[in-house]
Amino acid sequence: MEQKKRIMSGMRPTGKLHLGHYMGVISNWINLQNEYDCYFSVADWHALTTGYDKTEQLKENVLNVVIDWLACGIDPKKATIFVQSTIPEIAELNIYLGMVTPQNWVERDPTLKDMAKILKNKEGQNSQIGFGLMGYPVLMSADIMAVNAHYVPVGIDQVAHVELTRDMVRRFNNIYHTDYFIEPQPKLNKCSLLCGVDGAKMGKSFNNDIKISDDEETTQKRIMQCITDRSRARKDDPGHPDKCEVAFKYWQIFGTEDELKNVEEECKAGKRGCADCKRQLAVKVNEYFKDIRDKRKYYENHLEEVKLILDEGTEKSRAISKKVLEDVRNIIGMY
Ligand code: ATP
Ligand code: MG
């Protein structure tokens, strides 16, 4: 039998997950887990890059990420779920990769600006980018290469890192005269970037997100904050769905084709006020996540089950990374 190709991806335990994670990535994982050998990592070292001094909730956040995944439909019988920091081989690979990575490869990382913004929000103008944060693209390559993955399903903001990993694979293979590492490819979902209620990328750290775990009332409140067509003064003015910065985009994701057509026509004709439109949208979003939210409550009340899933996943994932690192040490010529 032909071996299934490997998939690797992860999320930072910096808070509960949001609709961007679901639409951009998790819904993709749910399909991929049927066809591929999947490894999903709770990337707690990556959480430290911006939250090294705020670790009180780290353990709780790790469990929350896993609970979100399970509630959404990641099936531990099909996919391997583990915590990054329980696999020391990833840290070892990070050291070897750091040796072969030119400094300007990490300096030109386009997401560094976003990460700097997270830090600035937290620490103010004088915030410093740490050595760990600077090196996070290398660590992410180590995550991917520690299971020698073929594909990396991520949101669009992470594609540059997968590209960098490809560069790193080529460089490593070249330097050590090997073809050991596979050049991984990104896998994007139909929706690869969901915006937050303010129109910017929805992010855990930007206070613009709607959580998968939010209750109906909180979701409704959040959706009422969505930016619509800024040029529209009164609710019976003709609206411009194409200029509606957030609400119409959400309709495109959560509405049926008929609903979408209806919203578009009513908006253009000035028969649909933005507030009513968002109230209806909130009902749609709440319906969409109802079962997931119920399932989430089950796991919240069965934490032992969640921890067992992590223990089993770690064992499986570590066995693979141990073998990769044994090979890497041989390839490099370590003692
Ligand atoms: P933080 O603000 O703490 O960085 P985040 O919301 O960006 O959190 P991450 O854990 O950094 O979440 O990202 C995990 C994965 O989810 C990545 O593959 C990323 O591309 C994807 N992702 C994050 N936000 C979105 C979004 N708004 N739309 C689509 N995909 C997203
Ligand atoms: Mg992020």
Short mmCIF file of C-alpha atoms and ligand atoms in Angstrom, two decimals:
data_model
loop_
_atom_site.label_atom_id
_atom_site.label_comp_id
_atom_site.label_asym_id
_atom_site.label_seq_id
_atom_site.Cartn_x
_atom_site.Cartn_y
_atom_site.Cartn_z
CA MET A 1 0.00 0.00 0.00
CA GLU A 2 1.26 3.46 -0.86
CA GLN A 3 2.07 5.51 2.23
CA LYS A 4 -0.21 8.46 2.89
CA LYS A 5 1.45 11.84 2.42
CA ARG A 6 2.08 13.86 5.56
CA ILE A 7 0.44 17.07 6.60
CA MET A 8 1.67 19.36 9.35
CA SER A 9 0.12 22.52 10.76
CA GLY A 10 -0.29 24.28 14.07
CA MET A 11 -1.80 27.08 16.10
CA ARG A 12 -0.51 29.24 18.92
CA PRO A 13 -2.14 28.80 22.34
CA THR A 14 -2.54 32.55 22.80
CA GLY A 15 -6.29 32.36 23.47
CA LYS A 16 -9.43 30.63 22.34
CA LEU A 17 -9.79 30.15 18.60
CA HIS A 18 -11.89 32.36 16.36
CA LEU A 19 -13.96 32.08 13.21
CA GLY A 20 -10.89 32.92 11.08
CA HIS A 21 -9.23 29.76 12.33
CA TYR A 22 -12.31 27.75 11.49
CA MET A 23 -12.97 29.19 8.04
CA GLY A 24 -9.33 29.60 7.05
CA VAL A 25 -7.78 26.45 8.39
CA ILE A 26 -9.71 24.01 10.60
CA SER A 27 -12.44 23.28 8.05
CA ASN A 28 -9.62 22.38 5.64
CA TRP A 29 -7.96 20.11 8.22
CA ILE A 30 -11.27 18.30 8.73
CA ASN A 31 -11.34 17.29 5.07
CA LEU A 32 -7.62 16.57 4.84
CA GLN A 33 -7.60 14.23 7.85
CA ASN A 34 -9.50 11.67 5.76
CA GLU A 35 -6.85 11.49 3.05
CA TYR A 36 -3.55 12.34 4.68
CA ASP A 37 -1.42 11.43 7.68
CA CYS A 38 -2.03 14.62 9.68
CA TYR A 39 -0.02 16.19 12.53
CA PHE A 40 -1.54 19.18 14.31
CA SER A 41 0.59 21.00 16.83
CA VAL A 42 -0.35 23.31 19.66
CA ALA A 43 2.59 25.63 19.11
CA ASP A 44 3.33 26.74 22.67
CA TRP A 45 6.93 27.79 21.97
CA HIS A 46 5.51 30.11 19.32
CA ALA A 47 3.15 31.54 21.94
CA LEU A 48 6.19 32.49 24.01
CA THR A 49 7.65 34.60 21.19
CA THR A 50 5.19 37.37 22.05
CA GLY A 51 3.93 36.15 25.44
CA TYR A 52 7.08 34.98 27.24
CA ASP A 53 6.27 37.08 30.30
CA LYS A 54 2.61 36.13 30.52
CA THR A 55 2.43 32.42 31.01
CA GLU A 56 -0.23 32.09 33.73
CA GLN A 57 -2.82 30.97 31.21
CA LEU A 58 -0.57 29.02 28.89
CA LYS A 59 -1.57 25.54 30.11
CA GLU A 60 -5.23 26.45 30.04
CA ASN A 61 -4.86 27.91 26.55
CA VAL A 62 -3.20 24.73 25.29
CA LEU A 63 -6.22 22.72 26.40
CA ASN A 64 -8.58 25.33 24.97
CA VAL A 65 -7.02 25.06 21.53
CA VAL A 66 -7.35 21.28 21.59
CA ILE A 67 -10.94 21.50 22.83
CA ASP A 68 -11.74 23.90 19.98
CA TRP A 69 -10.22 21.51 17.43
CA LEU A 70 -12.06 18.49 18.78
CA ALA A 71 -15.35 20.38 18.94
CA CYS A 72 -14.91 21.47 15.31
CA GLY A 73 -14.45 17.88 14.19
CA ILE A 74 -10.75 17.04 14.28
CA ASP A 75 -10.84 13.33 14.95
CA PRO A 76 -7.96 11.95 17.04
CA LYS A 77 -8.48 8.54 15.43
CA LYS A 78 -7.54 10.08 12.11
CA ALA A 79 -5.21 12.97 13.02
CA THR A 80 -2.37 13.23 15.52
CA ILE A 81 -2.69 16.12 17.95
CA PHE A 82 0.27 17.10 20.11
CA VAL A 83 1.91 19.93 22.07
CA GLN A 84 5.03 21.34 20.43
CA SER A 85 7.10 21.73 23.61
CA THR A 86 6.71 18.04 24.48
CA ILE A 87 8.85 17.15 21.45
CA PRO A 88 12.44 18.24 22.24
CA GLU A 89 13.58 16.97 18.83
CA ILE A 90 11.91 20.04 17.27
CA ALA A 91 14.17 22.29 19.37
CA GLU A 92 17.21 20.29 18.30
CA LEU A 93 16.26 20.62 14.64
CA ASN A 94 15.75 24.35 15.22
CA ILE A 95 19.43 24.58 16.23
CA TYR A 96 20.66 22.83 13.09
CA LEU A 97 18.41 24.91 10.85
CA GLY A 98 19.52 28.12 12.55
CA MET A 99 23.10 27.30 11.54
CA VAL A 100 22.24 27.16 7.84
CA THR A 101 19.84 30.12 7.75
CA PRO A 102 21.26 33.45 6.52
CA GLN A 103 20.29 36.30 8.86
CA ASN A 104 18.53 38.30 6.13
CA TRP A 105 16.15 35.41 5.45
CA VAL A 106 14.54 35.97 8.84
CA GLU A 107 14.86 39.74 8.76
CA ARG A 108 12.82 40.00 5.58
CA ASP A 109 9.92 37.99 7.07
CA PRO A 110 6.75 39.94 6.18
CA THR A 111 4.80 38.82 9.28
CA LEU A 112 7.37 40.26 11.63
CA LYS A 113 5.55 43.59 11.36
CA ASP A 114 2.33 41.97 12.61
CA MET A 115 4.17 40.34 15.46
CA ALA A 116 5.83 43.65 16.33
CA LYS A 117 2.33 45.17 16.42
CA ILE A 118 1.18 42.51 18.90
CA LEU A 119 4.18 43.37 21.07
CA LYS A 120 3.62 47.10 20.79
CA ASN A 121 -0.02 46.69 21.90
CA LYS A 122 1.21 44.75 24.88
CA GLU A 123 4.34 46.59 25.90
CA GLY A 124 4.03 50.04 24.37
CA GLN A 125 6.28 52.01 22.04
CA ASN A 126 9.53 50.77 23.55
CA SER A 127 8.82 47.11 22.93
CA GLN A 128 11.79 45.10 21.68
CA ILE A 129 11.72 42.23 19.23
CA GLY A 130 13.36 39.32 21.04
CA PHE A 131 15.80 36.80 19.59
CA GLY A 132 13.12 34.12 19.90
CA LEU A 133 10.57 36.15 17.98
CA MET A 134 13.13 36.95 15.29
CA GLY A 135 13.82 33.26 14.89
CA TYR A 136 10.23 32.14 14.72
CA PRO A 137 10.26 31.40 10.99
CA VAL A 138 13.15 29.00 11.60
CA LEU A 139 11.27 27.30 14.43
CA MET A 140 8.25 26.98 12.19
CA SER A 141 10.42 25.29 9.58
CA ALA A 142 11.63 22.93 12.28
CA ASP A 143 7.99 22.11 13.13
CA ILE A 144 7.30 21.19 9.53
CA MET A 145 10.57 19.38 8.85
CA ALA A 146 10.48 17.42 12.14
CA VAL A 147 7.79 15.27 10.53
CA ASN A 148 9.13 15.82 6.99
CA ALA A 149 5.71 16.99 5.83
CA HIS A 150 4.55 17.26 2.22
CA TYR A 151 1.81 19.84 2.79
CA VAL A 152 1.11 22.65 5.25
CA PRO A 153 -2.50 23.86 5.39
CA VAL A 154 -2.42 27.42 6.75
CA GLY A 155 -4.05 30.81 6.35
CA ILE A 156 -2.61 33.19 3.77
CA ASP A 157 -0.59 35.10 6.38
CA GLN A 158 1.58 32.03 6.91
CA VAL A 159 2.33 31.18 3.29
CA ALA A 160 5.57 33.17 3.33
CA HIS A 161 6.81 30.88 6.10
CA VAL A 162 6.10 27.78 4.11
CA GLU A 163 8.03 29.36 1.23
CA LEU A 164 10.89 30.04 3.59
CA THR A 165 10.77 26.42 4.73
CA ARG A 166 11.12 25.36 1.10
CA ASP A 167 14.21 27.57 0.81
CA MET A 168 15.57 26.05 3.96
CA VAL A 169 14.96 22.51 2.79
CA ARG A 170 16.82 23.25 -0.45
CA ARG A 171 19.68 24.84 1.42
CA PHE A 172 19.98 22.01 3.94
CA ASN A 173 19.81 19.35 1.23
CA ASN A 174 22.35 21.23 -0.81
CA ILE A 175 24.86 21.81 1.98
CA TYR A 176 24.74 18.20 3.19
CA HIS A 177 24.44 16.59 -0.26
CA THR A 178 21.19 14.85 0.47
CA ASP A 179 17.59 14.75 -0.72
CA TYR A 180 16.35 13.81 2.72
CA PHE A 181 13.95 16.68 3.34
CA ILE A 182 10.82 17.14 1.26
CA GLU A 183 9.97 20.64 -0.05
CA PRO A 184 6.63 21.26 1.64
CA GLN A 185 3.80 23.04 -0.10
CA PRO A 186 1.18 25.31 1.43
CA LYS A 187 -2.44 24.25 1.13
CA LEU A 188 -4.96 27.08 1.19
CA ASN A 189 -8.66 26.88 1.87
CA LYS A 190 -11.26 28.64 -0.25
CA CYS A 191 -11.37 31.32 2.46
CA SER A 192 -7.72 31.90 3.35
CA LEU A 193 -8.14 35.15 5.26
CA LEU A 194 -11.18 36.11 7.31
CA CYS A 195 -11.30 39.71 8.43
CA GLY A 196 -12.24 40.74 11.95
CA VAL A 197 -15.13 43.04 12.86
CA ASP A 198 -12.86 46.05 12.17
CA GLY A 199 -11.95 44.89 8.67
CA ALA A 200 -8.33 43.93 9.51
CA LYS A 201 -7.17 40.28 9.70
CA MET A 202 -9.13 38.54 12.44
CA GLY A 203 -6.56 37.70 15.11
CA LYS A 204 -6.59 36.45 18.66
CA SER A 205 -4.35 39.29 19.69
CA PHE A 206 -6.12 42.14 17.90
CA ASN A 207 -9.38 42.27 19.86
CA ASN A 208 -11.39 42.10 16.65
CA ASP A 209 -12.35 38.44 16.71
CA ILE A 210 -15.44 36.32 17.24
CA LYS A 211 -14.56 33.17 19.15
CA ILE A 212 -15.80 29.76 18.17
CA SER A 213 -16.64 29.39 21.87
CA ASP A 214 -18.50 32.71 22.27
CA ASP A 215 -22.15 32.45 23.32
CA GLU A 216 -24.96 33.66 21.10
CA GLU A 217 -25.31 37.00 22.81
CA THR A 218 -21.60 37.84 22.62
CA THR A 219 -21.55 36.80 18.96
CA GLN A 220 -24.50 39.07 18.25
CA LYS A 221 -22.83 42.01 20.02
CA ARG A 222 -19.64 41.47 18.07
CA ILE A 223 -21.42 41.22 14.73
CA MET A 224 -23.28 44.47 15.45
CA GLN A 225 -19.80 46.09 15.58
CA CYS A 226 -18.94 44.95 12.03
CA ILE A 227 -18.02 47.72 9.63
CA THR A 228 -20.47 48.04 6.74
CA ASP A 229 -20.65 50.48 3.80
CA ARG A 230 -19.10 53.66 5.24
CA SER A 231 -20.56 55.85 2.51
CA ARG A 232 -24.12 55.08 3.58
CA ALA A 233 -25.71 57.72 5.83
CA ARG A 234 -29.35 56.58 6.24
CA LYS A 235 -30.74 53.09 6.34
CA ASP A 236 -32.96 53.66 3.28
CA ASP A 237 -30.09 55.04 1.15
CA PRO A 238 -29.08 52.57 -1.55
CA GLY A 239 -26.21 50.48 -0.18
CA HIS A 240 -23.08 49.11 -1.90
CA PRO A 241 -22.43 45.47 -0.97
CA ASP A 242 -19.07 45.63 -2.76
CA LYS A 243 -18.02 48.47 -0.44
CA CYS A 244 -19.39 46.78 2.67
CA GLU A 245 -16.15 46.08 4.48
CA VAL A 246 -17.15 43.21 6.75
CA ALA A 247 -20.84 42.28 6.98
CA PHE A 248 -21.34 41.39 3.31
CA LYS A 249 -18.12 39.39 3.32
CA TYR A 250 -19.52 37.36 6.22
CA TRP A 251 -22.77 36.84 4.31
CA GLN A 252 -20.71 35.44 1.45
CA ILE A 253 -19.33 32.86 3.84
CA PHE A 254 -22.28 32.05 6.07
CA GLY A 255 -25.28 32.67 3.80
CA THR A 256 -26.79 30.37 1.19
CA GLU A 257 -26.74 31.47 -2.44
CA ASP A 258 -30.38 32.59 -2.23
CA GLU A 259 -29.82 34.51 0.99
CA LEU A 260 -26.81 36.21 -0.48
CA LYS A 261 -28.74 37.27 -3.57
CA ASN A 262 -31.55 38.57 -1.43
CA VAL A 263 -29.21 40.56 0.84
CA GLU A 264 -27.48 42.06 -2.18
CA GLU A 265 -30.70 43.09 -3.89
CA GLU A 266 -32.33 44.52 -0.76
CA CYS A 267 -29.17 46.40 0.19
CA LYS A 268 -28.77 47.97 -3.26
CA ALA A 269 -32.45 48.97 -3.27
CA GLY A 270 -32.18 50.64 0.14
CA LYS A 271 -34.63 48.13 1.63
CA ARG A 272 -32.23 46.69 4.17
CA GLY A 273 -30.72 48.76 6.95
CA CYS A 274 -27.25 47.79 8.14
CA ALA A 275 -28.37 47.11 11.73
CA ASP A 276 -31.14 44.72 10.64
CA CYS A 277 -28.80 43.09 8.18
CA LYS A 278 -26.28 42.40 10.94
CA ARG A 279 -28.95 41.12 13.32
CA GLN A 280 -29.93 38.53 10.71
CA LEU A 281 -26.30 37.72 10.06
CA ALA A 282 -25.75 37.03 13.76
CA VAL A 283 -28.59 34.48 13.69
CA LYS A 284 -26.90 32.74 10.73
CA VAL A 285 -23.52 32.64 12.44
CA ASN A 286 -25.04 31.34 15.67
CA GLU A 287 -26.86 28.60 13.76
CA TYR A 288 -23.67 27.66 11.95
CA PHE A 289 -21.74 27.13 15.19
CA LYS A 290 -24.51 25.69 17.38
CA ASP A 291 -23.45 22.02 17.19
CA ILE A 292 -19.77 22.85 17.50
CA ARG A 293 -20.48 24.92 20.62
CA ASP A 294 -22.51 22.09 22.15
CA LYS A 295 -19.74 19.61 21.44
CA ARG A 296 -17.25 22.03 22.98
CA LYS A 297 -19.14 21.92 26.28
CA TYR A 298 -18.79 18.15 26.29
CA TYR A 299 -14.98 18.35 26.08
CA GLU A 300 -14.83 21.17 28.64
CA ASN A 301 -16.41 18.70 31.04
CA HIS A 302 -14.18 15.78 30.01
CA LEU A 303 -10.69 17.23 30.31
CA GLU A 304 -9.17 13.84 31.15
CA GLU A 305 -10.24 12.62 27.73
CA VAL A 306 -8.58 15.65 26.11
CA LYS A 307 -5.33 15.08 28.01
CA LEU A 308 -5.29 11.42 27.01
CA ILE A 309 -5.66 12.40 23.35
CA LEU A 310 -2.66 14.73 23.73
CA ASP A 311 -0.56 12.05 25.44
CA GLU A 312 -1.24 9.55 22.69
CA GLY A 313 -0.63 12.13 19.98
CA THR A 314 2.67 13.18 21.54
CA GLU A 315 3.89 9.60 21.65
CA LYS A 316 3.11 9.05 17.98
CA SER A 317 4.48 12.37 16.82
CA ARG A 318 7.63 12.09 18.89
CA ALA A 319 8.44 8.66 17.49
CA ILE A 320 8.50 10.19 14.00
CA SER A 321 10.57 13.21 15.00
CA LYS A 322 13.06 11.00 16.87
CA LYS A 323 13.68 9.06 13.69
CA VAL A 324 14.02 12.27 11.64
CA LEU A 325 16.54 13.69 14.11
CA GLU A 326 18.52 10.46 14.21
CA ASP A 327 18.80 10.72 10.42
CA VAL A 328 19.65 14.43 10.57
CA ARG A 329 22.43 13.86 13.06
CA ASN A 330 23.89 11.23 10.75
CA ILE A 331 23.52 13.42 7.69
CA ILE A 332 25.27 16.36 9.34
CA GLY A 333 27.91 14.15 10.93
CA MET A 334 27.24 14.81 14.59
CA TYR A 335 29.00 12.69 17.22
P1 ATP B 1 -2.20 35.63 17.13
O1 ATP B 1 -2.94 36.93 16.94
O2 ATP B 1 -1.91 35.29 18.57
O3 ATP B 1 -1.00 35.48 16.23
P2 ATP B 1 -3.82 34.25 15.24
O4 ATP B 1 -5.26 34.54 15.32
O5 ATP B 1 -3.02 34.90 14.16
O6 ATP B 1 -3.23 34.52 16.68
P3 ATP B 1 -2.27 31.84 14.93
O7 ATP B 1 -2.22 30.79 15.99
O8 ATP B 1 -1.11 32.77 14.79
O9 ATP B 1 -3.63 32.69 15.14
O10 ATP B 1 -2.53 31.17 13.51
C1 ATP B 1 -2.91 29.81 13.38
C2 ATP B 1 -3.34 29.52 11.96
O11 ATP B 1 -4.58 30.15 11.69
C3 ATP B 1 -2.38 29.97 10.87
O12 ATP B 1 -2.35 28.99 9.85
C4 ATP B 1 -3.00 31.24 10.36
O13 ATP B 1 -2.67 31.47 9.01
C5 ATP B 1 -4.48 30.93 10.51
N1 ATP B 1 -5.27 32.14 10.72
C6 ATP B 1 -5.17 33.01 11.75
N2 ATP B 1 -6.01 34.03 11.61
C7 ATP B 1 -6.68 33.81 10.44
C8 ATP B 1 -7.71 34.52 9.74
N3 ATP B 1 -8.19 35.66 10.21
N4 ATP B 1 -8.17 34.01 8.57
C9 ATP B 1 -7.67 32.84 8.09
N5 ATP B 1 -6.71 32.12 8.71
C10 ATP B 1 -6.21 32.59 9.87
MG MG B 2 -0.82 34.78 14.19
#
